[in-house]
Short mmCIF file of N, CA, C and O in Angstrom, two decimals:
data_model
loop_
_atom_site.label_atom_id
_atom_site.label_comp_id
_atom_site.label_asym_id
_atom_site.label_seq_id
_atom_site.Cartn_x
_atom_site.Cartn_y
_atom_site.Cartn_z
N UNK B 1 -8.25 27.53 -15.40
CA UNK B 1 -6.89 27.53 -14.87
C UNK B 1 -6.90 27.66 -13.36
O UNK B 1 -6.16 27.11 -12.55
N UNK B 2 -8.02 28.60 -13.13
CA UNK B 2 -7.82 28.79 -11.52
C UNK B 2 -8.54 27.51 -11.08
O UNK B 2 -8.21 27.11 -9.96
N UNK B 3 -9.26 26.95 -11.59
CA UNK B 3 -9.53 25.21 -10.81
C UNK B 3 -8.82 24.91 -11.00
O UNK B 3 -8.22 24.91 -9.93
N UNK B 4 -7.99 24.42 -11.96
CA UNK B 4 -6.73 23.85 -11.82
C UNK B 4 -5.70 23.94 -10.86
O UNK B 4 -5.17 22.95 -10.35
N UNK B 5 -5.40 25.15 -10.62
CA UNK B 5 -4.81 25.49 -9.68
C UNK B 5 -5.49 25.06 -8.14
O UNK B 5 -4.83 24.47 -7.28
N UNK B 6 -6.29 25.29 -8.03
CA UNK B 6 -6.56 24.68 -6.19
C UNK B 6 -7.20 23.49 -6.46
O UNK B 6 -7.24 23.15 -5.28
N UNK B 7 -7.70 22.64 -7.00
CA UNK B 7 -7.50 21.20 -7.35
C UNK B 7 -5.91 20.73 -7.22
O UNK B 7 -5.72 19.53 -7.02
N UNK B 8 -5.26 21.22 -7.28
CA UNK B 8 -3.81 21.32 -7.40
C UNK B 8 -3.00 20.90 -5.93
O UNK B 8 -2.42 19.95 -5.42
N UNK B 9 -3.46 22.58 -5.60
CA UNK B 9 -3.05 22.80 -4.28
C UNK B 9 -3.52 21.46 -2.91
O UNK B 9 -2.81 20.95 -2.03
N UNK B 10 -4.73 21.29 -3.20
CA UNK B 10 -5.83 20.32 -2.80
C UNK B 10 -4.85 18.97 -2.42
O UNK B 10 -4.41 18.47 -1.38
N UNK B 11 -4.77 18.73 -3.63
CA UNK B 11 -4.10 17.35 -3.96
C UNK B 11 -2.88 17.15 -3.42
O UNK B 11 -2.38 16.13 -2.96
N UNK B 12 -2.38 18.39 -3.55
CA UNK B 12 -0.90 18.29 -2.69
C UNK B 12 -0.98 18.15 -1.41
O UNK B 12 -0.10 17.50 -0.83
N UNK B 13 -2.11 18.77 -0.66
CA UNK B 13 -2.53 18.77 0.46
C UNK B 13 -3.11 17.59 1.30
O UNK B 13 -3.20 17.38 2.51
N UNK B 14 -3.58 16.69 -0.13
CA UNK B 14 -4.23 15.66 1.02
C UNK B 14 -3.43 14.73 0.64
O UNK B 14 -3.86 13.62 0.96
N UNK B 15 -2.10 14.69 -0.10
CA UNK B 15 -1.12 13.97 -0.03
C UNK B 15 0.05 14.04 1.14
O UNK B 15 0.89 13.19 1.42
N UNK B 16 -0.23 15.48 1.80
CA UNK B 16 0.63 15.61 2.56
C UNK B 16 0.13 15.04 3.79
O UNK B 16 0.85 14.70 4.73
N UNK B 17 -1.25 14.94 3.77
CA UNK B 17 -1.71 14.60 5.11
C UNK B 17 -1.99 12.62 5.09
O UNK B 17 -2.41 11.78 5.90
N UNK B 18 -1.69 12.61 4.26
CA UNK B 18 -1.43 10.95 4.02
C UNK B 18 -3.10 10.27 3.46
O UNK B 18 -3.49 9.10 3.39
N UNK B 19 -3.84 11.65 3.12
CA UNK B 19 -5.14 10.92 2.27
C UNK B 19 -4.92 10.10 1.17
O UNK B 19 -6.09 9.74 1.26
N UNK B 20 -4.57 9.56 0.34
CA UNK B 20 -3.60 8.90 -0.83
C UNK B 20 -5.44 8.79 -1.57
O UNK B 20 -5.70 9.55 -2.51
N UNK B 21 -6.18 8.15 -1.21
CA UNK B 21 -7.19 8.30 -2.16
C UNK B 21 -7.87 9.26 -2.37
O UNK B 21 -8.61 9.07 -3.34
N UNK B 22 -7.99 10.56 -1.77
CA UNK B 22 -8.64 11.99 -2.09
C UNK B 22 -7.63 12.00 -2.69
O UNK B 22 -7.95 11.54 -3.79
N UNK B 23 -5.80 12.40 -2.73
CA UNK B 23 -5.37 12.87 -3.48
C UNK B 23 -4.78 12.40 -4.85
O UNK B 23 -4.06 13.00 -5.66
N UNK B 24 -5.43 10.85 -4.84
CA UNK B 24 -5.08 10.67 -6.02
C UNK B 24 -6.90 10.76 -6.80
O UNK B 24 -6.93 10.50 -8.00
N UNK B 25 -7.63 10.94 -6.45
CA UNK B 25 -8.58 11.56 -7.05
C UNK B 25 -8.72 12.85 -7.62
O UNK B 25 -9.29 13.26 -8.63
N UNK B 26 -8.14 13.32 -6.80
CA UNK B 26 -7.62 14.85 -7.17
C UNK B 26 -6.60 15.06 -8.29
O UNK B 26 -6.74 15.88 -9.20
N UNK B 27 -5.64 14.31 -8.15
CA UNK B 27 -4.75 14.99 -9.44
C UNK B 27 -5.47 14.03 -10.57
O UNK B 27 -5.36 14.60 -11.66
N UNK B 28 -6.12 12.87 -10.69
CA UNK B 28 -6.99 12.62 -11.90
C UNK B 28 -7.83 13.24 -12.36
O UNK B 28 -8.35 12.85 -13.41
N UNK B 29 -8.27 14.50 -11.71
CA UNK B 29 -9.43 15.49 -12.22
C UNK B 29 -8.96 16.25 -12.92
O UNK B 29 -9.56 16.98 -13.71
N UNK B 30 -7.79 16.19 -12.74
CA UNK B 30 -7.20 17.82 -13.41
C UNK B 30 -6.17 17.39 -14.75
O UNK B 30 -5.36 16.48 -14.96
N UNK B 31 -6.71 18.62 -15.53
CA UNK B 31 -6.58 18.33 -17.15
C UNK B 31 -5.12 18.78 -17.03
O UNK B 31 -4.39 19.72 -16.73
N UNK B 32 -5.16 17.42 -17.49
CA UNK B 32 -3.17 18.10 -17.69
C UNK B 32 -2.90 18.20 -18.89
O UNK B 32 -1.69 18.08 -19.01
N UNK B 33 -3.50 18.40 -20.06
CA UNK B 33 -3.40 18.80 -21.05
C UNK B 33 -3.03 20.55 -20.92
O UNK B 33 -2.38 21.10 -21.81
N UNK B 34 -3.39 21.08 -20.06
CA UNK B 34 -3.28 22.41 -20.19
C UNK B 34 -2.76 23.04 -18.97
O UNK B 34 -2.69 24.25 -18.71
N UNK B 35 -2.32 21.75 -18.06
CA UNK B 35 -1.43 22.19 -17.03
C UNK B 35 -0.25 22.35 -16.91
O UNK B 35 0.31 21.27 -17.02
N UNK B 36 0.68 23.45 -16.68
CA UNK B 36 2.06 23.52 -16.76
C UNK B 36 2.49 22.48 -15.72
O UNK B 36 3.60 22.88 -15.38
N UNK B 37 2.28 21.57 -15.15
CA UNK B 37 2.77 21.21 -14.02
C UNK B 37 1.99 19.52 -14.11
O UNK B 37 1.65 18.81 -13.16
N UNK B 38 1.85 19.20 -15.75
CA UNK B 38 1.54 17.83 -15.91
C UNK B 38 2.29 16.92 -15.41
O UNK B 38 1.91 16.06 -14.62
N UNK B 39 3.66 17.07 -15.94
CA UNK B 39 4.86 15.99 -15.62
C UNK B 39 4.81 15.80 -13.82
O UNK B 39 4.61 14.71 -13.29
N UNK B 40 5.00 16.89 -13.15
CA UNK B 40 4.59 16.55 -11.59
C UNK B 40 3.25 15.71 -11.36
O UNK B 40 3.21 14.65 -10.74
N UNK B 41 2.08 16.40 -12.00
CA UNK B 41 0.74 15.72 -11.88
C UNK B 41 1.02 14.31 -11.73
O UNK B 41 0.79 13.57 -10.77
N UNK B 42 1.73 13.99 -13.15
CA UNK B 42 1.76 12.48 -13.31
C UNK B 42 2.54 11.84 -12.66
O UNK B 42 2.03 10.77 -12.33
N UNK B 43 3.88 12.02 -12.19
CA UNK B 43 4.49 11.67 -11.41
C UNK B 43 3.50 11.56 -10.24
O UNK B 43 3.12 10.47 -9.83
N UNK B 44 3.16 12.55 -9.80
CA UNK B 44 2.41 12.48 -8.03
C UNK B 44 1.11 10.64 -8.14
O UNK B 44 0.92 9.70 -7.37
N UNK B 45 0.53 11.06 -9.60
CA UNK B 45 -0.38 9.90 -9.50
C UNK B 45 0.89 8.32 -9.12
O UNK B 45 0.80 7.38 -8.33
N UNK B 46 1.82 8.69 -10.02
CA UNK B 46 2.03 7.39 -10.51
C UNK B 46 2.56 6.49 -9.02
O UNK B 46 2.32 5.32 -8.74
N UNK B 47 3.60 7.78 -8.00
CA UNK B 47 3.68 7.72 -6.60
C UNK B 47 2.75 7.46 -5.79
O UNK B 47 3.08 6.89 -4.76
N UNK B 48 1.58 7.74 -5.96
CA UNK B 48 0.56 7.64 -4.97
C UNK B 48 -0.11 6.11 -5.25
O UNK B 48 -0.34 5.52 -4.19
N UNK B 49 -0.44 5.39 -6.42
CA UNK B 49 -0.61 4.19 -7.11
C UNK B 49 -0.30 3.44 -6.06
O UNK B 49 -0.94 3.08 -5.08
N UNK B 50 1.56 3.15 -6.66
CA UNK B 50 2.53 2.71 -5.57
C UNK B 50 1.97 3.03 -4.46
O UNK B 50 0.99 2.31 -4.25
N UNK B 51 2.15 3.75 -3.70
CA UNK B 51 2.07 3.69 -2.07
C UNK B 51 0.73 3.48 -1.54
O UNK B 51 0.35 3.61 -0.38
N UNK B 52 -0.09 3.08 -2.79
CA UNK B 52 -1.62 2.52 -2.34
C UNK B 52 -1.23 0.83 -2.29
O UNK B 52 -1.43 0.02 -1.40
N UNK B 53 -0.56 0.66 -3.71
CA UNK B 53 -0.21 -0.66 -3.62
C UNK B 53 0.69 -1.54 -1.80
O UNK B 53 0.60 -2.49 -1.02
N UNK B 54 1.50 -0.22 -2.12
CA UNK B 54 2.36 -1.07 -1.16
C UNK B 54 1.18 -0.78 0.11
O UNK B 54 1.38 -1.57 1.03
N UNK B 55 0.13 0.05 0.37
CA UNK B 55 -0.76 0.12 1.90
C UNK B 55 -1.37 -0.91 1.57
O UNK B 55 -1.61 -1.74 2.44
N UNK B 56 -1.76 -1.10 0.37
CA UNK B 56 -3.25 -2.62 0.52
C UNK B 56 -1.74 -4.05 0.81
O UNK B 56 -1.99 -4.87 1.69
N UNK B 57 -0.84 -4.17 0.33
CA UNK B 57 -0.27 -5.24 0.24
C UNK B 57 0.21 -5.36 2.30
O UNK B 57 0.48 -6.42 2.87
N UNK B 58 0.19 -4.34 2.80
CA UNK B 58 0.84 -4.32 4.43
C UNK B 58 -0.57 -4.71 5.03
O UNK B 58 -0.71 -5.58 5.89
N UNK B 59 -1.57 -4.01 4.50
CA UNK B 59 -3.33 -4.55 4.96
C UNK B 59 -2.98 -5.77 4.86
O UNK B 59 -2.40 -6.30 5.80
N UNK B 60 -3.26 -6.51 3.65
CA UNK B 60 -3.17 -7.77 3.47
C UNK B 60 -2.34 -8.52 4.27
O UNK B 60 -2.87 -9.36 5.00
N UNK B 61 -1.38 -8.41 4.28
CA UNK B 61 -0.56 -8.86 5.26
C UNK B 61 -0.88 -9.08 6.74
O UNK B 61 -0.38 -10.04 7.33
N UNK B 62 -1.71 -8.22 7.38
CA UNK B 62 -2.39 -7.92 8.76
C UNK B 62 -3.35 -8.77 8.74
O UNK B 62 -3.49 -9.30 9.85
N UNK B 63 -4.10 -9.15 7.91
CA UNK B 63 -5.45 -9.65 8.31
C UNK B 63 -5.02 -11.20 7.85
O UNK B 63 -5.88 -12.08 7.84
N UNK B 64 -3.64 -11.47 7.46
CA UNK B 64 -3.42 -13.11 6.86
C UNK B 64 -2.74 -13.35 8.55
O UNK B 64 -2.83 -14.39 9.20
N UNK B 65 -2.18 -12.27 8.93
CA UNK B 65 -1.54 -12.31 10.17
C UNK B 65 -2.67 -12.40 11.22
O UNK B 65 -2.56 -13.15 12.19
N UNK B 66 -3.48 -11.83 11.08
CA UNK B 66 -4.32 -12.04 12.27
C UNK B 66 -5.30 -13.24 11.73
O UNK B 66 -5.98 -13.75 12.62
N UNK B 67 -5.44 -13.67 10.70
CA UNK B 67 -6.54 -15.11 10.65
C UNK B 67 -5.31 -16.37 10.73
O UNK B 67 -5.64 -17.55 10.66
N UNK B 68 -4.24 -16.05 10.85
CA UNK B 68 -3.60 -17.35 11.16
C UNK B 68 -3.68 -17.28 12.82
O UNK B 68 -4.07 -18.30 13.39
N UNK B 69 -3.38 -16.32 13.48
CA UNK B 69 -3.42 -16.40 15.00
C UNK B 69 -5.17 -16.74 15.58
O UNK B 69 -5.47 -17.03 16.74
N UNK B 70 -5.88 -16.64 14.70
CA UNK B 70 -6.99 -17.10 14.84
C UNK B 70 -7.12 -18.36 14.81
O UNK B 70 -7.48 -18.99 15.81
N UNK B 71 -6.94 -18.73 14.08
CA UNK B 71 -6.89 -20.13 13.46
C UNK B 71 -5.86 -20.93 14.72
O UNK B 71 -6.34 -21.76 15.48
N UNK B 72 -4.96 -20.68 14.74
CA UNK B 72 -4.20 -20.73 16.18
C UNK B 72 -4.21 -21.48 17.45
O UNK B 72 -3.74 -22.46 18.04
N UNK B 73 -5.41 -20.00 17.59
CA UNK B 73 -5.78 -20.42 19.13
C UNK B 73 -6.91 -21.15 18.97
O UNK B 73 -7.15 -21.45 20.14
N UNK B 74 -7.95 -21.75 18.17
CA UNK B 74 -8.91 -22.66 17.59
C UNK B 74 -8.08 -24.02 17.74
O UNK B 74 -8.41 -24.94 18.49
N UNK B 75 -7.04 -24.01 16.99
CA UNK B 75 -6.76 -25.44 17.04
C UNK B 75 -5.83 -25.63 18.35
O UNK B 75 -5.15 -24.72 18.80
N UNK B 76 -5.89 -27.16 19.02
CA UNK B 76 -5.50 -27.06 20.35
C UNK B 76 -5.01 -28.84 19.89
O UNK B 76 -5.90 -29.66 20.13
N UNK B 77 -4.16 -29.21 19.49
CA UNK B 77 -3.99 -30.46 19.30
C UNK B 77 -2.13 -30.80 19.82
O UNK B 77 -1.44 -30.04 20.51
N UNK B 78 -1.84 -31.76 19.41
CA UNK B 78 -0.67 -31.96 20.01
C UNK B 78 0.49 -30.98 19.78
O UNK B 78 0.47 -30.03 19.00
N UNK B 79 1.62 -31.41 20.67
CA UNK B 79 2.88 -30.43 20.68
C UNK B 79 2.98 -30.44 19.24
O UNK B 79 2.65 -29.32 18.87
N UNK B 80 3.18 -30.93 18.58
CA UNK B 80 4.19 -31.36 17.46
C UNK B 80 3.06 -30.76 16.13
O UNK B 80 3.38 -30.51 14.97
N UNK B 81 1.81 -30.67 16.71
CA UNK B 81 1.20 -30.01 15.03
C UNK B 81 0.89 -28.28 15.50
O UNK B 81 0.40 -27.41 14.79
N UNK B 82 1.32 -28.15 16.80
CA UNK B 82 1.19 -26.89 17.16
C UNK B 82 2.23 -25.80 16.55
O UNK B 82 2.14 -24.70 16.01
N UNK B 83 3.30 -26.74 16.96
CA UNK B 83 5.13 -26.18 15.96
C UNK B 83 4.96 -26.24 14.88
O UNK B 83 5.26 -25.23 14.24
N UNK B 84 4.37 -27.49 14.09
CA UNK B 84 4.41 -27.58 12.67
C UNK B 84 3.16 -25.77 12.39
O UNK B 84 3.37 -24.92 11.53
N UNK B 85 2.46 -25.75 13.03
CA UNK B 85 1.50 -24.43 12.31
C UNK B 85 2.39 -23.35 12.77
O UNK B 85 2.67 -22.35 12.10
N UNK B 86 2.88 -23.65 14.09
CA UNK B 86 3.89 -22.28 14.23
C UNK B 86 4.54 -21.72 12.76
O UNK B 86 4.42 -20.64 12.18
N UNK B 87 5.43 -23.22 12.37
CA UNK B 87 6.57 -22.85 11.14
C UNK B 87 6.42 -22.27 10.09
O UNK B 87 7.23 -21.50 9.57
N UNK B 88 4.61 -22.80 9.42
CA UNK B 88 4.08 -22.29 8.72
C UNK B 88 3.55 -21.19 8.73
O UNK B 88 3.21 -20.71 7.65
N UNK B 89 3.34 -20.50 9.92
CA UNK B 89 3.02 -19.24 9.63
C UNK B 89 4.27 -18.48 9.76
O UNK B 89 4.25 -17.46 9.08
N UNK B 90 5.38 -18.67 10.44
CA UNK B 90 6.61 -18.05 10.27
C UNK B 90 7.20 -18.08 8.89
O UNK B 90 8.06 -17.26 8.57
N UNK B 91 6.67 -19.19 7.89
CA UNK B 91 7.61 -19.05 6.51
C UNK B 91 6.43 -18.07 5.91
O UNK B 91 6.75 -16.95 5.50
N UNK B 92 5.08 -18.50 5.85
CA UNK B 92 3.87 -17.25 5.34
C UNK B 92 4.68 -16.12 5.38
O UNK B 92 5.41 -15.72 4.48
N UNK B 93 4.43 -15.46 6.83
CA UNK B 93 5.31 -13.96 6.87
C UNK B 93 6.50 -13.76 6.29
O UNK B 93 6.69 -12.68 5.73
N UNK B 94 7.43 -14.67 6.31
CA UNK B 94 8.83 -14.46 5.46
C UNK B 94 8.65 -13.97 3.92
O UNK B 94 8.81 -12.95 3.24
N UNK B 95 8.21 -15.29 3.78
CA UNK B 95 7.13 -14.77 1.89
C UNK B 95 6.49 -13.24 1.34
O UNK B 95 6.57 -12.48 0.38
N UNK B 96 5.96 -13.34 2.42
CA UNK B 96 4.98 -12.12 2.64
C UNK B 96 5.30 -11.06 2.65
O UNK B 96 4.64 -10.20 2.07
N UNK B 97 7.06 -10.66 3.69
CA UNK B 97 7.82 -9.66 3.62
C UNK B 97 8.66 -9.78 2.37
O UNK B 97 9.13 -8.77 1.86
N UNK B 98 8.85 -10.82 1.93
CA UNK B 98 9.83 -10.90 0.58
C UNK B 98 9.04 -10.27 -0.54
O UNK B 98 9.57 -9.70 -1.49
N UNK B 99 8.14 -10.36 -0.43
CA UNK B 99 7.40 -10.09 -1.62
C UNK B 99 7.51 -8.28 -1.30
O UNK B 99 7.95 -7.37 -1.99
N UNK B 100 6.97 -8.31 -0.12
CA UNK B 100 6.84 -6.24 0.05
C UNK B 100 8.21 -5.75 -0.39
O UNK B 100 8.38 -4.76 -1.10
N UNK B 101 9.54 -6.85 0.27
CA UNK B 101 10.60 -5.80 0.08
C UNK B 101 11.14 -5.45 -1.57
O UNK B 101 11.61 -4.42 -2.02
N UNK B 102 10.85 -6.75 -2.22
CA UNK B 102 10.75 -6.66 -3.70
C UNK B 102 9.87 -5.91 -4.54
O UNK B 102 10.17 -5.60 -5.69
N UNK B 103 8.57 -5.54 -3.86
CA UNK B 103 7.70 -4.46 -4.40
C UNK B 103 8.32 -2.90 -4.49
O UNK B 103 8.29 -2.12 -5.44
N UNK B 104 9.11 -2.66 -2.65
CA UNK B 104 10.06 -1.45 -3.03
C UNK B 104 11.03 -1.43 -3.50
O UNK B 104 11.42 -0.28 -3.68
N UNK B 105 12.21 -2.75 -4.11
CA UNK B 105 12.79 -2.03 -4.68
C UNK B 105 12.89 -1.61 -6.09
O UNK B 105 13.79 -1.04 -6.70
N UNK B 106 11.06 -2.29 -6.65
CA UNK B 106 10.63 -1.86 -7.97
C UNK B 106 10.98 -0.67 -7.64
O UNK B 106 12.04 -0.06 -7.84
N UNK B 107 9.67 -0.27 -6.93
CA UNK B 107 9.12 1.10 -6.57
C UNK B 107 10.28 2.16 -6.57
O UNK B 107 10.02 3.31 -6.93
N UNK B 108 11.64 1.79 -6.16
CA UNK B 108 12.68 2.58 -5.70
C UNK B 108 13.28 3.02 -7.15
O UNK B 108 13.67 4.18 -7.30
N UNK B 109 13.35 2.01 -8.28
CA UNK B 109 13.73 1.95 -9.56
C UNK B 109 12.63 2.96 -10.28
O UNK B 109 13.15 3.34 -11.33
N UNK B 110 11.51 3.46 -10.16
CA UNK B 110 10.65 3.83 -10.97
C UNK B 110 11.03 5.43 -10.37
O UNK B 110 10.45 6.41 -10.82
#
């Protein structure tokens, strides 16, 4: 019980400090079969999931954002296919945010 308890504390702790993978390692260690404080446990995992999801999906987002500006400044060809890649990466990101803002307002529902 007393591991339970600062496994506990732990988890809350490195959730507060924005560790999301120590602390969702942490509340998976702990037996919630015999924890008064399962229903939080599980809740905290199921929150932390989410807000891993939504950090890898904003990653993702960064590095599609930075290999298109790569890609970018590589290609050097006329006005007109320079705009056309502009557009396309302006509708990418649109997509890209549509999709995140629809991920929270799962997330907001759960």
């Amino acid at each position: 019980m007393n591991r339970n308890f600062e496994s506990l504390a732990l988890a809350r702790l490195y959730e507060k400090q924005g560790h999301i993978d120590d602390a969702l390692d942490m509340y998976r260690e702990i037996d919630t079969s015999q924890s008064p404080d399962a229903k939080d446990i599980l809740d905290a995992i199921s929150r932390l999931e989410t807000q891993k999801k939504i950090a890898d999906s904003k990653e993702n987002l960064k590095e599609v954002s930075q290999d298109i500006l790569e890609r970018d400044q590589v290609e050097s060809s006329t006005k007109e296919a320079r705009m056309a890649h502009m557009l396309e990466v302006w509708l990418r990101l649109i997509v890209m945010q549509k999709r995140v803002d629809i991920f929270k307002r799962i997330k907001a529902r759960l």
